[in-house]
Structure formats: structure tokens, C-alpha cells
């Protein structure tokens, strides 16, 4: 099985010793995507709807760099610093995925890198 390290300018670059994503065979594992605008480098905070959408768009960009689409995503892990935002996050998540419904976990964590409020990672099968 070959392993390919994924890199795209359409998602924020890795800020440490890791890849935006890795493709092993036909499976894509993304790294956690913070709500950082890849064009400006701005971390979106204070607006969980925009932050959720940005993290999802970054996730999508990594999956697309491997040749996939959001329909290839089979599992999503969402990390948030405030679980009371669950309903708002869930609504934006539903808007993003539409009728496609990958398995998902959403958990509250005490902190995220760079002071982010949300981070999202996924597994896709191409």
C-alpha cells in the first residue's frame, strides 16, 4: 500500500510536524482543521457559524486534494470548547452536508490550538 501526504493551498498549512492529510490506499485521514481562512491566515473566533463553516470548507479542501468530495467522507470528529454551541454547530453541519450523513462524534475539549473554538477532522474513502 502506498502512502501519500496531502497538501493544498485551499486549506491552512500544517503548523507543526504533520500533514494536512494522509492517503493510504483509498482511505483519506485529514488532520484537524481549525477555522483558519487559508487566504488571509485569519482564525475565525466569536462566530461559531462562520467558524464551523470555515473548518468544514478546509476539511473539504483536503479531501478534494486527494480526488474526493464530501460524499466520500464516512466519519467526522468535531472538537469544540463550548458544548452549549452544539445546536448551532449541528445546524451549520447539516447545511454543509445536506443529505449526506457521515458517522460523527462531537466532544467538548478544554482548549484547542491557537485558541480556536472548533476543530474538525474526517476520514474519507475514495
mmCIF file of N, CA and C in Angstrom:
data_model
loop_
_atom_site.group_PDB
_atom_site.id
_atom_site.type_symbol
_atom_site.label_atom_id
_atom_site.label_comp_id
_atom_site.label_asym_id
_atom_site.label_seq_id
_atom_site.Cartn_x
_atom_site.Cartn_y
_atom_site.Cartn_z
ATOM 1 N N UNK A 1 0.848 -1.178 0.000
ATOM 2 C CA UNK A 1 0.000 0.000 0.000
ATOM 3 C C UNK A 1 0.889 1.235 0.000
ATOM 4 N N UNK A 2 0.541 2.171 -0.841
ATOM 5 C CA UNK A 2 1.300 3.428 -0.883
ATOM 6 C C UNK A 2 0.652 4.462 0.033
ATOM 7 N N UNK A 3 1.501 5.339 0.555
ATOM 8 C CA UNK A 3 1.032 6.432 1.401
ATOM 9 C C UNK A 3 1.390 7.739 0.716
ATOM 10 N N UNK A 4 0.414 8.644 0.663
ATOM 11 C CA UNK A 4 0.624 9.951 0.039
ATOM 12 C C UNK A 4 0.278 11.021 1.070
ATOM 13 N N UNK A 5 1.198 11.956 1.264
ATOM 14 C CA UNK A 5 0.947 13.072 2.164
ATOM 15 C C UNK A 5 0.264 14.175 1.368
ATOM 16 N N UNK A 6 -0.880 14.632 1.858
ATOM 17 C CA UNK A 6 -1.689 15.606 1.126
ATOM 18 C C UNK A 6 -1.312 17.026 1.501
ATOM 19 N N UNK A 7 -1.340 17.896 0.493
ATOM 20 C CA UNK A 7 -1.060 19.305 0.722
ATOM 21 C C UNK A 7 -1.849 20.120 -0.290
ATOM 22 N N UNK A 8 -2.555 21.148 0.208
ATOM 23 C CA UNK A 8 -3.310 22.040 -0.656
ATOM 24 C C UNK A 8 -3.237 23.458 -0.122
ATOM 25 N N UNK A 9 -3.195 24.405 -1.021
ATOM 26 C CA UNK A 9 -3.222 25.821 -0.627
ATOM 27 C C UNK A 9 -4.645 26.266 -0.276
ATOM 28 N N UNK A 10 -5.637 25.402 -0.524
ATOM 29 C CA UNK A 10 -7.035 25.730 -0.244
ATOM 30 C C UNK A 10 -7.435 25.450 1.196
ATOM 31 N N UNK A 11 -6.475 25.016 2.005
ATOM 32 C CA UNK A 11 -6.677 24.810 3.441
ATOM 33 C C UNK A 11 -5.428 25.343 4.135
ATOM 34 N N UNK A 12 -5.550 25.706 5.408
ATOM 35 C CA UNK A 12 -4.374 26.219 6.115
ATOM 36 C C UNK A 12 -3.247 25.191 6.139
ATOM 37 N N UNK A 13 -2.025 25.671 6.012
ATOM 38 C CA UNK A 13 -0.881 24.786 6.070
ATOM 39 C C UNK A 13 -0.699 24.228 7.470
ATOM 40 N N UNK A 14 -0.035 23.097 7.545
ATOM 41 C CA UNK A 14 0.261 22.488 8.836
ATOM 42 C C UNK A 14 1.181 23.416 9.630
ATOM 43 N N UNK A 15 0.918 23.548 10.919
ATOM 44 C CA UNK A 15 1.725 24.423 11.776
ATOM 45 C C UNK A 15 2.679 23.623 12.658
ATOM 46 N N UNK A 16 2.913 22.391 12.290
ATOM 47 C CA UNK A 16 3.784 21.524 13.066
ATOM 48 C C UNK A 16 4.269 20.371 12.209
ATOM 49 N N UNK A 17 4.813 19.358 12.836
ATOM 50 C CA UNK A 17 5.369 18.208 12.106
ATOM 51 C C UNK A 17 4.300 17.183 11.714
ATOM 52 N N UNK A 18 3.343 17.624 10.916
ATOM 53 C CA UNK A 18 2.272 16.749 10.448
ATOM 54 C C UNK A 18 1.796 17.228 9.080
ATOM 55 N N UNK A 19 0.955 16.449 8.440
ATOM 56 C CA UNK A 19 0.411 16.771 7.125
ATOM 57 C C UNK A 19 -1.035 17.224 7.257
ATOM 58 N N UNK A 20 -1.517 17.962 6.265
ATOM 59 C CA UNK A 20 -2.931 18.338 6.240
ATOM 60 C C UNK A 20 -3.797 17.084 6.163
ATOM 61 N N UNK A 21 -3.269 16.083 5.527
ATOM 62 C CA UNK A 21 -3.963 14.810 5.420
ATOM 63 C C UNK A 21 -3.024 13.759 4.885
ATOM 64 N N UNK A 22 -3.424 12.509 5.028
ATOM 65 C CA UNK A 22 -2.650 11.381 4.527
ATOM 66 C C UNK A 22 -3.620 10.443 3.822
ATOM 67 N N UNK A 23 -3.188 9.969 2.654
ATOM 68 C CA UNK A 23 -3.972 8.985 1.919
ATOM 69 C C UNK A 23 -3.205 7.678 1.929
ATOM 70 N N UNK A 24 -3.825 6.642 2.461
ATOM 71 C CA UNK A 24 -3.258 5.296 2.466
ATOM 72 C C UNK A 24 -4.179 4.415 1.656
ATOM 73 N N UNK A 25 -3.718 3.955 0.510
ATOM 74 C CA UNK A 25 -4.603 3.216 -0.382
ATOM 75 C C UNK A 25 -5.719 4.136 -0.841
ATOM 76 N N UNK A 26 -6.949 3.764 -0.555
ATOM 77 C CA UNK A 26 -8.086 4.604 -0.940
ATOM 78 C C UNK A 26 -8.733 5.291 0.262
ATOM 79 N N UNK A 27 -8.028 5.331 1.393
ATOM 80 C CA UNK A 27 -8.569 5.963 2.598
ATOM 81 C C UNK A 27 -7.824 7.260 2.880
ATOM 82 N N UNK A 28 -8.587 8.314 3.137
ATOM 83 C CA UNK A 28 -8.022 9.627 3.447
ATOM 84 C C UNK A 28 -8.299 9.939 4.914
ATOM 85 N N UNK A 29 -7.246 10.326 5.620
ATOM 86 C CA UNK A 29 -7.352 10.782 7.001
ATOM 87 C C UNK A 29 -6.938 12.249 7.006
ATOM 88 N N UNK A 30 -7.829 13.132 7.415
ATOM 89 C CA UNK A 30 -7.439 14.536 7.490
ATOM 90 C C UNK A 30 -6.946 14.852 8.891
ATOM 91 N N UNK A 31 -6.061 15.823 8.964
ATOM 92 C CA UNK A 31 -5.706 16.384 10.261
ATOM 93 C C UNK A 31 -6.848 17.289 10.681
ATOM 94 N N UNK A 32 -6.889 17.634 11.952
ATOM 95 C CA UNK A 32 -7.919 18.547 12.432
ATOM 96 C C UNK A 32 -7.813 19.886 11.726
ATOM 97 N N UNK A 33 -8.948 20.404 11.304
ATOM 98 C CA UNK A 33 -8.988 21.677 10.588
ATOM 99 C C UNK A 33 -9.596 22.752 11.482
ATOM 100 N N UNK A 34 -8.774 23.708 11.843
ATOM 101 C CA UNK A 34 -9.242 24.875 12.591
ATOM 102 C C UNK A 34 -9.947 25.829 11.620
ATOM 103 N N UNK A 35 -10.733 26.757 12.143
ATOM 104 C CA UNK A 35 -11.404 27.721 11.270
ATOM 105 C C UNK A 35 -10.465 28.863 10.871
ATOM 106 N N UNK A 36 -9.424 28.511 10.143
ATOM 107 C CA UNK A 36 -8.466 29.494 9.655
ATOM 108 C C UNK A 36 -8.723 29.711 8.169
ATOM 109 N N UNK A 37 -8.912 30.952 7.780
ATOM 110 C CA UNK A 37 -9.089 31.286 6.366
ATOM 111 C C UNK A 37 -7.747 31.075 5.675
ATOM 112 N N UNK A 38 -7.666 30.151 4.711
ATOM 113 C CA UNK A 38 -6.372 29.871 4.082
ATOM 114 C C UNK A 38 -5.838 31.036 3.245
ATOM 115 N N UNK A 39 -6.709 31.935 2.836
ATOM 116 C CA UNK A 39 -6.276 33.080 2.035
ATOM 117 C C UNK A 39 -5.658 34.176 2.890
ATOM 118 N N UNK A 40 -6.197 34.383 4.090
ATOM 119 C CA UNK A 40 -5.745 35.500 4.932
ATOM 120 C C UNK A 40 -4.971 35.054 6.166
ATOM 121 N N UNK A 41 -5.108 33.789 6.542
ATOM 122 C CA UNK A 41 -4.485 33.294 7.755
ATOM 123 C C UNK A 41 -5.255 33.667 9.015
ATOM 124 N N UNK A 42 -6.428 34.291 8.845
ATOM 125 C CA UNK A 42 -7.250 34.735 9.980
ATOM 126 C C UNK A 42 -7.921 33.543 10.653
ATOM 127 N N UNK A 43 -7.784 33.462 11.981
ATOM 128 C CA UNK A 43 -8.520 32.484 12.780
ATOM 129 C C UNK A 43 -9.873 33.094 13.108
ATOM 130 N N UNK A 44 -10.933 32.428 12.725
ATOM 131 C CA UNK A 44 -12.284 32.935 12.975
ATOM 132 C C UNK A 44 -12.689 32.560 14.393
ATOM 133 N N UNK A 45 -12.983 33.559 15.200
ATOM 134 C CA UNK A 45 -13.471 33.357 16.561
ATOM 135 C C UNK A 45 -14.652 34.282 16.794
ATOM 136 N N UNK A 46 -15.454 33.963 17.798
ATOM 137 C CA UNK A 46 -16.577 34.819 18.156
ATOM 138 C C UNK A 46 -17.812 34.645 17.296
ATOM 139 N N UNK A 47 -17.766 33.764 16.311
ATOM 140 C CA UNK A 47 -18.912 33.492 15.435
ATOM 141 C C UNK A 47 -18.860 32.009 15.082
ATOM 142 N N UNK A 48 -19.532 31.181 15.872
ATOM 143 C CA UNK A 48 -19.421 29.731 15.724
ATOM 144 C C UNK A 48 -19.976 29.239 14.392
ATOM 145 N N UNK A 49 -20.926 29.963 13.805
ATOM 146 C CA UNK A 49 -21.452 29.568 12.487
ATOM 147 C C UNK A 49 -20.352 29.717 11.440
ATOM 148 N N UNK A 50 -19.719 30.879 11.389
ATOM 149 C CA UNK A 50 -18.626 31.104 10.428
ATOM 150 C C UNK A 50 -17.457 30.174 10.705
ATOM 151 N N UNK A 51 -17.152 29.965 11.977
ATOM 152 C CA UNK A 51 -16.032 29.098 12.343
ATOM 153 C C UNK A 51 -16.300 27.657 11.902
ATOM 154 N N UNK A 52 -17.516 27.180 12.133
ATOM 155 C CA UNK A 52 -17.878 25.822 11.720
ATOM 156 C C UNK A 52 -17.770 25.686 10.215
ATOM 157 N N UNK A 53 -18.310 26.634 9.483
ATOM 158 C CA UNK A 53 -18.278 26.587 8.012
ATOM 159 C C UNK A 53 -16.836 26.607 7.510
ATOM 160 N N UNK A 54 -15.991 27.442 8.091
ATOM 161 C CA UNK A 54 -14.600 27.529 7.642
ATOM 162 C C UNK A 54 -13.870 26.220 7.899
ATOM 163 N N UNK A 55 -14.058 25.630 9.074
ATOM 164 C CA UNK A 55 -13.422 24.338 9.366
ATOM 165 C C UNK A 55 -13.890 23.275 8.378
ATOM 166 N N UNK A 56 -15.183 23.259 8.070
ATOM 167 C CA UNK A 56 -15.726 22.289 7.116
ATOM 168 C C UNK A 56 -15.189 22.529 5.708
ATOM 169 N N UNK A 57 -15.086 23.785 5.295
ATOM 170 C CA UNK A 57 -14.538 24.098 3.968
ATOM 171 C C UNK A 57 -13.078 23.664 3.878
ATOM 172 N N UNK A 58 -12.322 23.859 4.962
ATOM 173 C CA UNK A 58 -10.927 23.423 4.979
ATOM 174 C C UNK A 58 -10.840 21.902 4.887
ATOM 175 N N UNK A 59 -11.709 21.228 5.602
ATOM 176 C CA UNK A 59 -11.785 19.769 5.555
ATOM 177 C C UNK A 59 -12.072 19.299 4.131
ATOM 178 N N UNK A 60 -13.039 19.929 3.518
ATOM 179 C CA UNK A 60 -13.423 19.606 2.140
ATOM 180 C C UNK A 60 -12.235 19.782 1.196
ATOM 181 N N UNK A 61 -11.475 20.861 1.367
ATOM 182 C CA UNK A 61 -10.326 21.131 0.503
ATOM 183 C C UNK A 61 -9.276 20.021 0.611
ATOM 184 N N UNK A 62 -9.058 19.520 1.805
ATOM 185 C CA UNK A 62 -8.077 18.442 1.980
ATOM 186 C C UNK A 62 -8.573 17.173 1.295
ATOM 187 N N UNK A 63 -9.845 16.840 1.476
ATOM 188 C CA UNK A 63 -10.412 15.652 0.826
ATOM 189 C C UNK A 63 -10.365 15.810 -0.695
ATOM 190 N N UNK A 64 -10.669 17.006 -1.193
ATOM 191 C CA UNK A 64 -10.626 17.254 -2.633
ATOM 192 C C UNK A 64 -9.208 17.137 -3.182
ATOM 193 N N UNK A 65 -8.212 17.480 -2.369
ATOM 194 C CA UNK A 65 -6.825 17.379 -2.839
ATOM 195 C C UNK A 65 -6.428 15.933 -3.108
ATOM 196 N N UNK A 66 -7.173 14.995 -2.531
ATOM 197 C CA UNK A 66 -6.936 13.570 -2.762
ATOM 198 C C UNK A 66 -7.800 13.032 -3.898
ATOM 199 N N UNK A 67 -8.654 13.900 -4.460
ATOM 200 C CA UNK A 67 -9.536 13.478 -5.541
ATOM 201 C C UNK A 67 -10.937 13.117 -5.097
ATOM 202 N N UNK A 68 -11.271 13.403 -3.842
ATOM 203 C CA UNK A 68 -12.593 13.065 -3.320
ATOM 204 C C UNK A 68 -13.530 14.252 -3.234
ATOM 205 N N UNK A 69 -14.703 13.996 -2.704
ATOM 206 C CA UNK A 69 -15.715 15.019 -2.458
ATOM 207 C C UNK A 69 -16.254 14.793 -1.048
ATOM 208 N N UNK A 70 -17.129 15.673 -0.601
ATOM 209 C CA UNK A 70 -17.689 15.475 0.736
ATOM 210 C C UNK A 70 -18.514 14.185 0.810
ATOM 211 N N UNK A 71 -19.004 13.712 -0.329
ATOM 212 C CA UNK A 71 -19.763 12.458 -0.333
ATOM 213 C C UNK A 71 -18.888 11.249 -0.023
ATOM 214 N N UNK A 72 -17.568 11.406 -0.106
ATOM 215 C CA UNK A 72 -16.653 10.325 0.229
ATOM 216 C C UNK A 72 -16.359 10.247 1.729
ATOM 217 N N UNK A 73 -16.765 11.269 2.473
ATOM 218 C CA UNK A 73 -16.487 11.301 3.909
ATOM 219 C C UNK A 73 -17.394 10.317 4.635
ATOM 220 N N UNK A 74 -16.772 9.450 5.449
ATOM 221 C CA UNK A 74 -17.532 8.425 6.168
ATOM 222 C C UNK A 74 -17.563 8.650 7.672
ATOM 223 N N UNK A 75 -16.620 9.434 8.207
ATOM 224 C CA UNK A 75 -16.557 9.669 9.653
ATOM 225 C C UNK A 75 -16.006 11.060 9.903
ATOM 226 N N UNK A 76 -16.641 11.764 10.824
ATOM 227 C CA UNK A 76 -16.232 13.117 11.197
ATOM 228 C C UNK A 76 -16.103 13.184 12.716
ATOM 229 N N UNK A 77 -15.035 13.823 13.178
ATOM 230 C CA UNK A 77 -14.850 14.113 14.601
ATOM 231 C C UNK A 77 -14.812 15.623 14.759
ATOM 232 N N UNK A 78 -15.659 16.132 15.642
ATOM 233 C CA UNK A 78 -15.745 17.561 15.900
ATOM 234 C C UNK A 78 -15.341 17.814 17.340
ATOM 235 N N UNK A 79 -14.437 18.759 17.527
ATOM 236 C CA UNK A 79 -13.976 19.145 18.864
ATOM 237 C C UNK A 79 -14.352 20.602 19.083
ATOM 238 N N UNK A 80 -15.035 20.893 20.201
ATOM 239 C CA UNK A 80 -15.464 22.258 20.498
ATOM 240 C C UNK A 80 -15.085 22.608 21.937
ATOM 241 N N UNK A 81 -14.910 23.892 22.166
ATOM 242 C CA UNK A 81 -14.580 24.329 23.527
ATOM 243 C C UNK A 81 -15.814 24.717 24.321
ATOM 244 N N UNK A 82 -16.984 24.758 23.665
ATOM 245 C CA UNK A 82 -18.225 25.118 24.357
ATOM 246 C C UNK A 82 -19.374 24.276 23.821
ATOM 247 N N UNK A 83 -19.699 23.198 24.519
ATOM 248 C CA UNK A 83 -20.736 22.259 24.075
ATOM 249 C C UNK A 83 -22.120 22.901 24.010
ATOM 250 N N UNK A 84 -22.311 24.035 24.662
ATOM 251 C CA UNK A 84 -23.615 24.695 24.578
ATOM 252 C C UNK A 84 -23.877 25.233 23.168
ATOM 253 N N UNK A 85 -22.851 25.264 22.330
ATOM 254 C CA UNK A 85 -22.998 25.700 20.933
ATOM 255 C C UNK A 85 -23.426 24.539 20.018
ATOM 256 N N UNK A 86 -23.683 23.375 20.613
ATOM 257 C CA UNK A 86 -23.985 22.168 19.839
ATOM 258 C C UNK A 86 -25.077 22.393 18.798
ATOM 259 N N UNK A 87 -26.184 22.973 19.183
ATOM 260 C CA UNK A 87 -27.308 23.165 18.261
ATOM 261 C C UNK A 87 -26.941 24.025 17.065
ATOM 262 N N UNK A 88 -26.204 25.084 17.294
ATOM 263 C CA UNK A 88 -25.792 25.987 16.215
ATOM 264 C C UNK A 88 -24.805 25.275 15.289
ATOM 265 N N UNK A 89 -23.855 24.568 15.883
ATOM 266 C CA UNK A 89 -22.876 23.815 15.092
ATOM 267 C C UNK A 89 -23.600 22.760 14.270
ATOM 268 N N UNK A 90 -24.527 22.047 14.889
ATOM 269 C CA UNK A 90 -25.264 20.985 14.225
ATOM 270 C C UNK A 90 -26.029 21.511 13.013
ATOM 271 N N UNK A 91 -26.628 22.680 13.155
ATOM 272 C CA UNK A 91 -27.387 23.272 12.041
ATOM 273 C C UNK A 91 -26.466 23.599 10.866
ATOM 274 N N UNK A 92 -25.320 24.211 11.130
ATOM 275 C CA UNK A 92 -24.386 24.544 10.047
ATOM 276 C C UNK A 92 -23.808 23.285 9.429
ATOM 277 N N UNK A 93 -23.517 22.287 10.249
ATOM 278 C CA UNK A 93 -23.022 20.998 9.781
ATOM 279 C C UNK A 93 -24.051 20.363 8.836
ATOM 280 N N UNK A 94 -25.313 20.376 9.228
ATOM 281 C CA UNK A 94 -26.383 19.811 8.390
ATOM 282 C C UNK A 94 -26.505 20.573 7.075
ATOM 283 N N UNK A 95 -26.384 21.886 7.118
ATOM 284 C CA UNK A 95 -26.433 22.691 5.890
ATOM 285 C C UNK A 95 -25.289 22.316 4.956
ATOM 286 N N UNK A 96 -24.116 22.086 5.522
ATOM 287 C CA UNK A 96 -22.937 21.762 4.720
ATOM 288 C C UNK A 96 -23.075 20.393 4.059
ATOM 289 N N UNK A 97 -23.462 19.371 4.815
ATOM 290 C CA UNK A 97 -23.505 18.016 4.283
ATOM 291 C C UNK A 97 -24.800 17.671 3.560
ATOM 292 N N UNK A 98 -25.865 18.420 3.784
ATOM 293 C CA UNK A 98 -27.131 18.124 3.109
ATOM 294 C C UNK A 98 -27.623 16.737 3.459
ATOM 295 N N UNK A 99 -27.918 15.940 2.437
ATOM 296 C CA UNK A 99 -28.470 14.605 2.676
ATOM 297 C C UNK A 99 -27.393 13.562 2.986
ATOM 298 N N UNK A 100 -26.132 13.923 2.784
ATOM 299 C CA UNK A 100 -25.027 13.005 3.116
ATOM 300 C C UNK A 100 -24.820 13.047 4.629
ATOM 301 N N UNK A 101 -24.823 11.896 5.273
ATOM 302 C CA UNK A 101 -24.769 11.854 6.729
ATOM 303 C C UNK A 101 -23.678 10.898 7.219
ATOM 304 N N UNK A 102 -22.405 11.375 7.217
ATOM 305 C CA UNK A 102 -21.351 10.513 7.747
ATOM 306 C C UNK A 102 -21.523 10.270 9.244
ATOM 307 N N UNK A 103 -20.936 9.190 9.733
ATOM 308 C CA UNK A 103 -20.904 8.969 11.180
ATOM 309 C C UNK A 103 -20.163 10.150 11.802
ATOM 310 N N UNK A 104 -20.510 10.479 13.067
ATOM 311 C CA UNK A 104 -19.899 11.665 13.672
ATOM 312 C C UNK A 104 -19.819 11.542 15.176
ATOM 313 N N UNK A 105 -18.768 12.137 15.723
ATOM 314 C CA UNK A 105 -18.645 12.372 17.159
ATOM 315 C C UNK A 105 -18.454 13.868 17.335
ATOM 316 N N UNK A 106 -19.023 14.425 18.407
ATOM 317 C CA UNK A 106 -18.823 15.831 18.736
ATOM 318 C C UNK A 106 -18.571 15.879 20.235
ATOM 319 N N UNK A 107 -17.370 16.343 20.605
ATOM 320 C CA UNK A 107 -16.994 16.349 22.013
ATOM 321 C C UNK A 107 -16.465 17.712 22.421
ATOM 322 N N UNK A 108 -16.684 18.032 23.696
ATOM 323 C CA UNK A 108 -16.136 19.261 24.255
ATOM 324 C C UNK A 108 -14.730 18.990 24.772
ATOM 325 N N UNK A 109 -13.833 19.925 24.482
ATOM 326 C CA UNK A 109 -12.459 19.858 24.962
ATOM 327 C C UNK A 109 -12.148 21.152 25.703
ATOM 328 N N UNK A 110 -11.131 21.123 26.542
ATOM 329 C CA UNK A 110 -10.825 22.323 27.326
ATOM 330 C C UNK A 110 -10.159 23.408 26.493
ATOM 331 N N UNK A 111 -9.314 23.027 25.551
ATOM 332 C CA UNK A 111 -8.623 24.004 24.706
ATOM 333 C C UNK A 111 -8.321 23.395 23.350
ATOM 334 N N UNK A 112 -8.163 24.299 22.369
ATOM 335 C CA UNK A 112 -7.744 23.892 21.034
ATOM 336 C C UNK A 112 -6.543 24.746 20.624
ATOM 337 N N UNK A 113 -5.751 24.281 19.667
ATOM 338 C CA UNK A 113 -4.602 25.064 19.218
ATOM 339 C C UNK A 113 -4.995 26.473 18.765
ATOM 340 N N UNK A 114 -4.090 27.408 18.992
ATOM 341 C CA UNK A 114 -4.234 28.807 18.573
ATOM 342 C C UNK A 114 -5.443 29.506 19.192
ATOM 343 N N UNK A 115 -6.082 28.901 20.206
ATOM 344 C CA UNK A 115 -7.259 29.499 20.820
ATOM 345 C C UNK A 115 -8.524 29.296 20.015
ATOM 346 N N UNK A 116 -8.511 28.318 19.108
ATOM 347 C CA UNK A 116 -9.697 28.031 18.294
ATOM 348 C C UNK A 116 -10.858 27.554 19.144
ATOM 349 N N UNK A 117 -12.048 27.715 18.609
ATOM 350 C CA UNK A 117 -13.277 27.294 19.308
ATOM 351 C C UNK A 117 -13.818 25.974 18.761
ATOM 352 N N UNK A 118 -13.319 25.582 17.570
ATOM 353 C CA UNK A 118 -13.781 24.345 16.934
ATOM 354 C C UNK A 118 -12.653 23.808 16.074
ATOM 355 N N UNK A 119 -12.587 22.502 15.981
ATOM 356 C CA UNK A 119 -11.642 21.823 15.097
ATOM 357 C C UNK A 119 -12.355 20.573 14.588
ATOM 358 N N UNK A 120 -12.210 20.296 13.296
ATOM 359 C CA UNK A 120 -12.934 19.177 12.687
ATOM 360 C C UNK A 120 -11.961 18.336 11.851
ATOM 361 N N UNK A 121 -12.067 17.016 12.020
ATOM 362 C CA UNK A 121 -11.266 16.082 11.222
ATOM 363 C C UNK A 121 -12.186 15.036 10.632
ATOM 364 N N UNK A 122 -11.682 14.336 9.607
ATOM 365 C CA UNK A 122 -12.543 13.342 8.945
ATOM 366 C C UNK A 122 -11.742 12.198 8.366
ATOM 367 N N UNK A 123 -12.473 11.142 8.047
ATOM 368 C CA UNK A 123 -11.963 10.001 7.294
ATOM 369 C C UNK A 123 -12.860 9.877 6.065
ATOM 370 N N UNK A 124 -12.214 9.706 4.903
ATOM 371 C CA UNK A 124 -12.962 9.539 3.657
ATOM 372 C C UNK A 124 -12.452 8.291 2.937
ATOM 373 N N UNK A 125 -13.339 7.670 2.178
ATOM 374 C CA UNK A 125 -12.974 6.521 1.355
ATOM 375 C C UNK A 125 -13.241 6.887 -0.098
ATOM 376 N N UNK A 126 -12.209 6.791 -0.921
ATOM 377 C CA UNK A 126 -12.322 7.141 -2.341
ATOM 378 C C UNK A 126 -12.495 5.903 -3.199
#
